[in-house]
PDB file of C-alpha atoms in Angstrom:
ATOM      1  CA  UNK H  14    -273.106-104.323 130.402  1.00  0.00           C
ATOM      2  CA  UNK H  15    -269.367-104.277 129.177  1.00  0.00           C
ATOM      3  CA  UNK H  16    -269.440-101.897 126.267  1.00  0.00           C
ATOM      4  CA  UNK H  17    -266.134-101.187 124.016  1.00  0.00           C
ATOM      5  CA  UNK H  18    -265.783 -97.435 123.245  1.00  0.00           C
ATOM      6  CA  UNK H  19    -264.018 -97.065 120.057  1.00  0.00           C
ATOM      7  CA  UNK H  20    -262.576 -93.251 119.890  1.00  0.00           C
ATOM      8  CA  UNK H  21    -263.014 -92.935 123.870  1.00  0.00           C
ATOM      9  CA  UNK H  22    -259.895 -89.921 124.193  1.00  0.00           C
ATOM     10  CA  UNK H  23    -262.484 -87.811 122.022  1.00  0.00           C
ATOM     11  CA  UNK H  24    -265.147 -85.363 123.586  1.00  0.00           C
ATOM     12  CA  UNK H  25    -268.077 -87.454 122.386  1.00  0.00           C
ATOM     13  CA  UNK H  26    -266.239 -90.281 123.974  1.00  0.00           C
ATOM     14  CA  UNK H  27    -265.456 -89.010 127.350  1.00  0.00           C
ATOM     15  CA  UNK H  28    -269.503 -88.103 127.874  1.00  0.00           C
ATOM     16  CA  UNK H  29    -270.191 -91.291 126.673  1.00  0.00           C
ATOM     17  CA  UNK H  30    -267.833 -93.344 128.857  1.00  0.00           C
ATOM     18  CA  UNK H  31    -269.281 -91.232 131.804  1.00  0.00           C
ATOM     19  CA  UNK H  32    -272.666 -91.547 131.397  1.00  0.00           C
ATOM     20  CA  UNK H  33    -271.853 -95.612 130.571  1.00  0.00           C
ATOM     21  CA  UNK H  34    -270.192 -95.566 134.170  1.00  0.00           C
ATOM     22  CA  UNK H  35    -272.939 -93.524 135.640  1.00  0.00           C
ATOM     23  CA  UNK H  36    -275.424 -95.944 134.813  1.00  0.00           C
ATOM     24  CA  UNK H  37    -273.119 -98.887 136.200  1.00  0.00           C
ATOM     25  CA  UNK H  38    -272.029-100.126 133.095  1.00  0.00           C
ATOM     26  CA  UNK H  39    -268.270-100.972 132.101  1.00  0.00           C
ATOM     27  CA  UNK H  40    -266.242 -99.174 129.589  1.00  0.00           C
ATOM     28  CA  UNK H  41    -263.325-100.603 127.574  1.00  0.00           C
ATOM     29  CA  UNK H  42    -262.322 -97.071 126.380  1.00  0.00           C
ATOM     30  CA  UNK H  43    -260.155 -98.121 123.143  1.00  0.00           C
ATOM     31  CA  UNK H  44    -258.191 -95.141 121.691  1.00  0.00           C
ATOM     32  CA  UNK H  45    -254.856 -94.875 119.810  1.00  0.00           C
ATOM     33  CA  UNK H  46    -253.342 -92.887 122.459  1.00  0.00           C
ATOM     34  CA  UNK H  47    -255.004 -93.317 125.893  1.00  0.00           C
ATOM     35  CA  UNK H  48    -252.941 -91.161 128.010  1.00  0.00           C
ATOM     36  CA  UNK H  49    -255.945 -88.709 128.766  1.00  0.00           C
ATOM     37  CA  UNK H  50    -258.087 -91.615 129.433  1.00  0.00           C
ATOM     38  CA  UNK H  51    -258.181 -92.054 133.353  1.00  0.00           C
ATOM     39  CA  UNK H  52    -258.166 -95.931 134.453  1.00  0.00           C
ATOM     40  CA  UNK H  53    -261.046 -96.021 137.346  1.00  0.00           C
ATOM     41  CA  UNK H  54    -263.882 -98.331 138.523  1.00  0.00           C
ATOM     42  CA  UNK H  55    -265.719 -98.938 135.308  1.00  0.00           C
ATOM     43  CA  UNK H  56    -262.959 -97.683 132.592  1.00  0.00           C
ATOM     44  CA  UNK H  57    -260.254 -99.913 131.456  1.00  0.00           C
ATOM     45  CA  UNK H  58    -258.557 -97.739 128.694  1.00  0.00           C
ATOM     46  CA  UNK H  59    -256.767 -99.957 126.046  1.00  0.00           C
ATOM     47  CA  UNK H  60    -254.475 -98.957 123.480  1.00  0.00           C
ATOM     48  CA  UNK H  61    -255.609 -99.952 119.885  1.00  0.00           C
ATOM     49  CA  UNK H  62    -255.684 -98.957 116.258  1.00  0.00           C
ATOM     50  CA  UNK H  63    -258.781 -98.839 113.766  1.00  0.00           C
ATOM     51  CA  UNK H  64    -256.839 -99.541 111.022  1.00  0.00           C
ATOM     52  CA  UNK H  65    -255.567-103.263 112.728  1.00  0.00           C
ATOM     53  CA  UNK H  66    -257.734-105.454 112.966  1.00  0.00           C
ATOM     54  CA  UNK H  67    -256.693-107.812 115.196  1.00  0.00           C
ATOM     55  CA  UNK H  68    -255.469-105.242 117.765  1.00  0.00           C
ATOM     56  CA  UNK H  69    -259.294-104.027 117.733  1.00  0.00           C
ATOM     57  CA  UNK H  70    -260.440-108.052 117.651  1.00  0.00           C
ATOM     58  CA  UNK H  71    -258.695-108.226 120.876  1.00  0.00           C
ATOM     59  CA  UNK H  72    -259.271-105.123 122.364  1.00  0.00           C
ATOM     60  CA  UNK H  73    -263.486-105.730 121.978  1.00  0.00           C
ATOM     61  CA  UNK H  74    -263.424-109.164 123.591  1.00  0.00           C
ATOM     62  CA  UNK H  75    -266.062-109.761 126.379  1.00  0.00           C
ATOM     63  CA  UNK H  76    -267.903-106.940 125.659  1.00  0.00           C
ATOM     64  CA  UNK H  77    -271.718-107.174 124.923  1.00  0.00           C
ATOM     65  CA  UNK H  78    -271.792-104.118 122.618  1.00  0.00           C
ATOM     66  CA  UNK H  79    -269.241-101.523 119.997  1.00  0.00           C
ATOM     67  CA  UNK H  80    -269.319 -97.746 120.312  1.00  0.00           C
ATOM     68  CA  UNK H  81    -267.545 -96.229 117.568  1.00  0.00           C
ATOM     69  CA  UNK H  82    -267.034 -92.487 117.713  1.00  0.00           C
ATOM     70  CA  UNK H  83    -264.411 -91.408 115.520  1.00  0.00           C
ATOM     71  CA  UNK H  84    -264.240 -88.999 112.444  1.00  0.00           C
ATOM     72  CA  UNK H  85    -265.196 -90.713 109.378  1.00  0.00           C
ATOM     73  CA  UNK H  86    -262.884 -88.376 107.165  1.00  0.00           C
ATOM     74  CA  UNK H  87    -259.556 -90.336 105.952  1.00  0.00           C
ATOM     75  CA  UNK H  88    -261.319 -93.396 107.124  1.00  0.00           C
ATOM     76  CA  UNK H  89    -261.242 -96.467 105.339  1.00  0.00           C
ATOM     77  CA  UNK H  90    -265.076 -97.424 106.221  1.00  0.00           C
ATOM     78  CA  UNK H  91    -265.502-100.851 103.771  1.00  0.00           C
ATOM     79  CA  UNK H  92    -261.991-101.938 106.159  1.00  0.00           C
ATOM     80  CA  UNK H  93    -264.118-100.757 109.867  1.00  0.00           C
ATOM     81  CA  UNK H  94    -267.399-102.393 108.196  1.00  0.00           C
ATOM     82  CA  UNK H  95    -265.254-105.617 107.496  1.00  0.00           C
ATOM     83  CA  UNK H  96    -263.502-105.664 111.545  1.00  0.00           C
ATOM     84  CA  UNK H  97    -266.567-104.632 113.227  1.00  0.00           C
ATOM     85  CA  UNK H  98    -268.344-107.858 111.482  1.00  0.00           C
ATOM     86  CA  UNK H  99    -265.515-110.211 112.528  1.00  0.00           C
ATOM     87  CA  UNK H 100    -266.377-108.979 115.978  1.00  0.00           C
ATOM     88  CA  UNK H 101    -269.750-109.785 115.954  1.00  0.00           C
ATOM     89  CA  UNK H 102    -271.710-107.667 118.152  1.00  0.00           C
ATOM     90  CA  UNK H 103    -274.146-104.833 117.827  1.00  0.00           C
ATOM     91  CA  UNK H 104    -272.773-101.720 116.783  1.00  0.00           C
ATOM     92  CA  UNK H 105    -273.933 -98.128 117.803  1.00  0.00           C
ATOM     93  CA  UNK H 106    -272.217 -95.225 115.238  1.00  0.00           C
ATOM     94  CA  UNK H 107    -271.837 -91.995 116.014  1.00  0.00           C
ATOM     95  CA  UNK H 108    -272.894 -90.215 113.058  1.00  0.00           C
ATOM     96  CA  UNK H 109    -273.077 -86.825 111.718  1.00  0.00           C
ATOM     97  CA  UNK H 110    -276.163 -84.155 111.208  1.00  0.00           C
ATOM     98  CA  UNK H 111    -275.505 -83.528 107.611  1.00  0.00           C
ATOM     99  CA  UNK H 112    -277.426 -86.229 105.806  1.00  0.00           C
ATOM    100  CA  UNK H 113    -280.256 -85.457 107.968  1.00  0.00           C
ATOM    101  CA  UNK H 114    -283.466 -84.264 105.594  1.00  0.00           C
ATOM    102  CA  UNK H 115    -284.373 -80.424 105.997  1.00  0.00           C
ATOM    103  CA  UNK H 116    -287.066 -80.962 103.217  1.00  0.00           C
ATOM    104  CA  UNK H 117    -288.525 -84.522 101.669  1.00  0.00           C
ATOM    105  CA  UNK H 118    -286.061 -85.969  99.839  1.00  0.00           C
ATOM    106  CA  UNK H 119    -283.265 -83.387 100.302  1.00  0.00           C
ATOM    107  CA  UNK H 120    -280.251 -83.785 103.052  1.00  0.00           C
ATOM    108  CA  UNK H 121    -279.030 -81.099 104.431  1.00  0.00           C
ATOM    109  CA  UNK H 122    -275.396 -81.517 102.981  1.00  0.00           C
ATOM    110  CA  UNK H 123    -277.027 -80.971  99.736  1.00  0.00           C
ATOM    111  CA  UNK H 124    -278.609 -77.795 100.689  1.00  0.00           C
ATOM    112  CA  UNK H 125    -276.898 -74.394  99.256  1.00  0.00           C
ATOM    113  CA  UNK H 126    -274.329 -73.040 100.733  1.00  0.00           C
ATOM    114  CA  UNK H 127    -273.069 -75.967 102.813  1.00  0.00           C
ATOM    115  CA  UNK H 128    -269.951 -74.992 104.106  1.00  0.00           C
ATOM    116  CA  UNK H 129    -266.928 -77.332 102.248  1.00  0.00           C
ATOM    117  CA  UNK H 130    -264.884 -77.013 105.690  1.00  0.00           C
ATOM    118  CA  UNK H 131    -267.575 -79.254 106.995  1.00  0.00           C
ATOM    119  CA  UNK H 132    -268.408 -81.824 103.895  1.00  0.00           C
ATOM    120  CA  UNK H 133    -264.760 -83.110 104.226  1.00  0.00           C
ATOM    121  CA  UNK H 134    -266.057 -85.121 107.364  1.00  0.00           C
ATOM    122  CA  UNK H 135    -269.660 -84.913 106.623  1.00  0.00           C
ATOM    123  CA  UNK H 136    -269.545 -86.714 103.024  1.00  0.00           C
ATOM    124  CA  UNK H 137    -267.773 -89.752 104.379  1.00  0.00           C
ATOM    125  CA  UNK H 138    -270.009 -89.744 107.247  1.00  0.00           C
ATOM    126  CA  UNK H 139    -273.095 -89.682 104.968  1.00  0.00           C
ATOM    127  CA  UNK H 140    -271.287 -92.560 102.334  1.00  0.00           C
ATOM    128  CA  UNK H 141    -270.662 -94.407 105.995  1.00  0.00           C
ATOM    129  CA  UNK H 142    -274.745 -94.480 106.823  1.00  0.00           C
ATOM    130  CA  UNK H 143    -275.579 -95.402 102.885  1.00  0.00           C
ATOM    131  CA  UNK H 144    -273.620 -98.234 103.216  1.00  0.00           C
ATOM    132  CA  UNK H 145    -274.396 -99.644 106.575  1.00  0.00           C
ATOM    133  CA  UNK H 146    -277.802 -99.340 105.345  1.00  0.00           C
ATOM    134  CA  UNK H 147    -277.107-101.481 102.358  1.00  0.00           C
ATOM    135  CA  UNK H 148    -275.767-104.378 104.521  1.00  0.00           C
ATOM    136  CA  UNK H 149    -277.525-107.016 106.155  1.00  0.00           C
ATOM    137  CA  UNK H 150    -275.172-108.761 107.956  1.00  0.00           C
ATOM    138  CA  UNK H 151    -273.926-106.119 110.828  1.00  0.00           C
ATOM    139  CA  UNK H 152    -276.193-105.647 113.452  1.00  0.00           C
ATOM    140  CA  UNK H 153    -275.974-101.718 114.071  1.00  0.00           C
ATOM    141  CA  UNK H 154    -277.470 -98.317 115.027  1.00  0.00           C
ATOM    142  CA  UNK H 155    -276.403 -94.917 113.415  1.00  0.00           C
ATOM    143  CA  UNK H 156    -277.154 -91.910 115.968  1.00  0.00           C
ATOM    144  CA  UNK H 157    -276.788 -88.319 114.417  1.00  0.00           C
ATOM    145  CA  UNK H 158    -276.602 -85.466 116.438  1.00  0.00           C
ATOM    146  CA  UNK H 159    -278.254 -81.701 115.696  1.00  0.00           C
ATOM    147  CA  UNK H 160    -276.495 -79.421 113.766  1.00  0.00           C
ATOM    148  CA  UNK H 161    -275.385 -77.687 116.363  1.00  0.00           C
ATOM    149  CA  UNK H 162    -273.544 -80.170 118.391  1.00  0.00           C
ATOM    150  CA  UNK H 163    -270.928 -79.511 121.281  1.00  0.00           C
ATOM    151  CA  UNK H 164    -270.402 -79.186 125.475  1.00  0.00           C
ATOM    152  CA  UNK H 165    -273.514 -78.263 127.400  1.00  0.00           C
ATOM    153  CA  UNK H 166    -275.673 -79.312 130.449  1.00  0.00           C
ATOM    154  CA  UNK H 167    -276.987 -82.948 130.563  1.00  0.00           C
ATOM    155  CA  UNK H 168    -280.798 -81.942 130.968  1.00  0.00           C
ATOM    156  CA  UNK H 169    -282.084 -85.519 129.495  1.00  0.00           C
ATOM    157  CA  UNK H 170    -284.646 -83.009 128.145  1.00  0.00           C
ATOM    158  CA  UNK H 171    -284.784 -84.032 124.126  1.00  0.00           C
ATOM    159  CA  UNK H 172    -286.975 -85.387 121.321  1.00  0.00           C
ATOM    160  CA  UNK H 173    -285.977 -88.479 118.975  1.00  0.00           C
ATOM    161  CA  UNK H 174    -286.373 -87.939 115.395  1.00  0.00           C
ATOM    162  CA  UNK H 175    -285.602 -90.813 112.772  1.00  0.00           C
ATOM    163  CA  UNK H 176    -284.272 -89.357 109.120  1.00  0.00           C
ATOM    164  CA  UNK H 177    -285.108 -85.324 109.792  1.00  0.00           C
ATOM    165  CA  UNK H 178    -283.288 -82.482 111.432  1.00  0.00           C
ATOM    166  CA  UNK H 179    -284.849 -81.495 114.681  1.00  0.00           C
ATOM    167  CA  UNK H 180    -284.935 -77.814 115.475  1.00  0.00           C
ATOM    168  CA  UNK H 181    -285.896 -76.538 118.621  1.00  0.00           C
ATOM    169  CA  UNK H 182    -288.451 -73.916 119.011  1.00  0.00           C
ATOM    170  CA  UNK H 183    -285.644 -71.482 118.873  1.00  0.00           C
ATOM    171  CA  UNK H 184    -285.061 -72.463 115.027  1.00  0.00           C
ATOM    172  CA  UNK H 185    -281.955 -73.518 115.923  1.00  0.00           C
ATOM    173  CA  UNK H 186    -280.836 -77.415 115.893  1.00  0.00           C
ATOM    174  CA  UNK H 187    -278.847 -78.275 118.599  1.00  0.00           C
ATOM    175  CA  UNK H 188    -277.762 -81.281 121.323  1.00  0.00           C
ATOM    176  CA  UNK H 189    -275.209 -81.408 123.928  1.00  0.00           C
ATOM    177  CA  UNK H 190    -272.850 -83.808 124.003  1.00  0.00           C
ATOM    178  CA  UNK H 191    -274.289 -84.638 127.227  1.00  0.00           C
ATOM    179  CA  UNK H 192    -277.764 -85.358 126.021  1.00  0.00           C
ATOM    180  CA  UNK H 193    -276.496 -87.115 123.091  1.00  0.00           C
ATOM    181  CA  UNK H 194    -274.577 -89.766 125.544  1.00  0.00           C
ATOM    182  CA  UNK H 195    -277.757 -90.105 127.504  1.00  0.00           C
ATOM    183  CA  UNK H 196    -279.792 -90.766 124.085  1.00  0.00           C
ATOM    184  CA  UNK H 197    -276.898 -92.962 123.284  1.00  0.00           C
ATOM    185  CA  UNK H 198    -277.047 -94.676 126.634  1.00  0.00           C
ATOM    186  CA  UNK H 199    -280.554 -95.377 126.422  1.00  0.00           C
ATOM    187  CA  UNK H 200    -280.567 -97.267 122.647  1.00  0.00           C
ATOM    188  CA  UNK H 201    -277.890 -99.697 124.509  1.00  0.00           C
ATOM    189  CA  UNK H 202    -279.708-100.885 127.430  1.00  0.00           C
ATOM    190  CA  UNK H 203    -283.236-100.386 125.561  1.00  0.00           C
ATOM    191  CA  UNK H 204    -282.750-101.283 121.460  1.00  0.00           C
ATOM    192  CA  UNK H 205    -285.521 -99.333 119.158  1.00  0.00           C
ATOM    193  CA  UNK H 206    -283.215 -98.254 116.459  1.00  0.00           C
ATOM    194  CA  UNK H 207    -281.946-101.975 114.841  1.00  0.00           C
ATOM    195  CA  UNK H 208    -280.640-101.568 111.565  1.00  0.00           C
ATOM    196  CA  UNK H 209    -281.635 -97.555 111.352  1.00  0.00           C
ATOM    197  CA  UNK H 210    -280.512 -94.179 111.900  1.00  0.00           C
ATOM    198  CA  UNK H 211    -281.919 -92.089 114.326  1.00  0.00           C
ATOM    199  CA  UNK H 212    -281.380 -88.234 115.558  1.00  0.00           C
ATOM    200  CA  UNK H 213    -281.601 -86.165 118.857  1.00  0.00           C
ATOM    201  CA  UNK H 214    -282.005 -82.766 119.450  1.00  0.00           C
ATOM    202  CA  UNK H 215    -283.602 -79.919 121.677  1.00  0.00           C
TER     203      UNK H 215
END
């Protein structure tokens, strides 16, 4: 498949973009600034800006699906929503761990003692996932990582959770970035997660 990568300079983007290539897919890696994105067999990096839309309308064309990985702070989602709609494809979203539920009803953002360092990206993040799931017209997938969530080994050892933190038997909550591309990788080419949100973790 051709897939456009949306935020493909960041770290979640670069494991994504090589697992994509791995598998023999081709990556449109879009950033703002893609001089640390290395043109090769598979990667065509392309300059483009969220916030235009017809630089992104242009920079998406012929592919078959939309990565977006890109911090959700300062980001004017209802604007993205409206762009990645006019594009017309399916839409994976890489999301964030903290409106994940720790207990029945209650998200981990909302637990005490949430650090406010971290609910300046996770708030917008969780808004991002209420409204997606509000809309019926985008076609889209919204994958949060652990809580714990950063370089490692690719071991494609995980579980698949749908709305509640995973913690490993270690009682932490945790996911490589590596894993996470290959749980990523694996919604493309095999859709189970239409229209929901879904986590990985160890």
């Amino acid at each position: 498949m051709k897939i456009a990568l949306i935020g493909a300079s960041g770290n979640v983007g670069q494991r994504v973009t090589a697992e994509a290539t791995s598998r023999g897919h081709e990556v449109i890696a879009i950033a703002r600034n893609t001089a640390s994105i290395e043109a090769k067999p598979g990667v065509t990096p392309v300059a483009a800006d969220l916030t235009d839309e017809a630089q992104i309308l242009d920079a998406v064309k012929g592919a078959d699906v939309v990565v977006l990985s890109v911090r959700f702070q300062d980001l004017d989602f209802e604007k993205v929503l409206a762009t990645l709609k006019k594009v017309g494809k399916r839409v994976l979203i890489v999301g964030g761990a903290a409106s994940l539920e720790v207990a029945p009803g209650k998200q981990l953002i909302d637990t005490e003692g949430f650090p406010d360092f971290i609910k300046v990206e996770a708030e917008p993040a969780r808004q991002a996932l209420k409204r997606l799931q509000s809309d019926s017209e985008l076609d889209w997938t919204f994958l949060s990582p652990s809580v714990f969530f950063g370089p490692g080994e690719r071991t494609g050892a995980f579980r698949l959770g749908k709305d509640e933190l995973l913690t490993a038997a270690d009682g932490k909550s945790h996911i490589s970035y590596e894993d996470y591309s290959i749980a990523l990788l694996d919604e493309i080419e095999s859709p189970k997660h239409k229209g929901e949100r879904f986590t990985v973790g160890y």
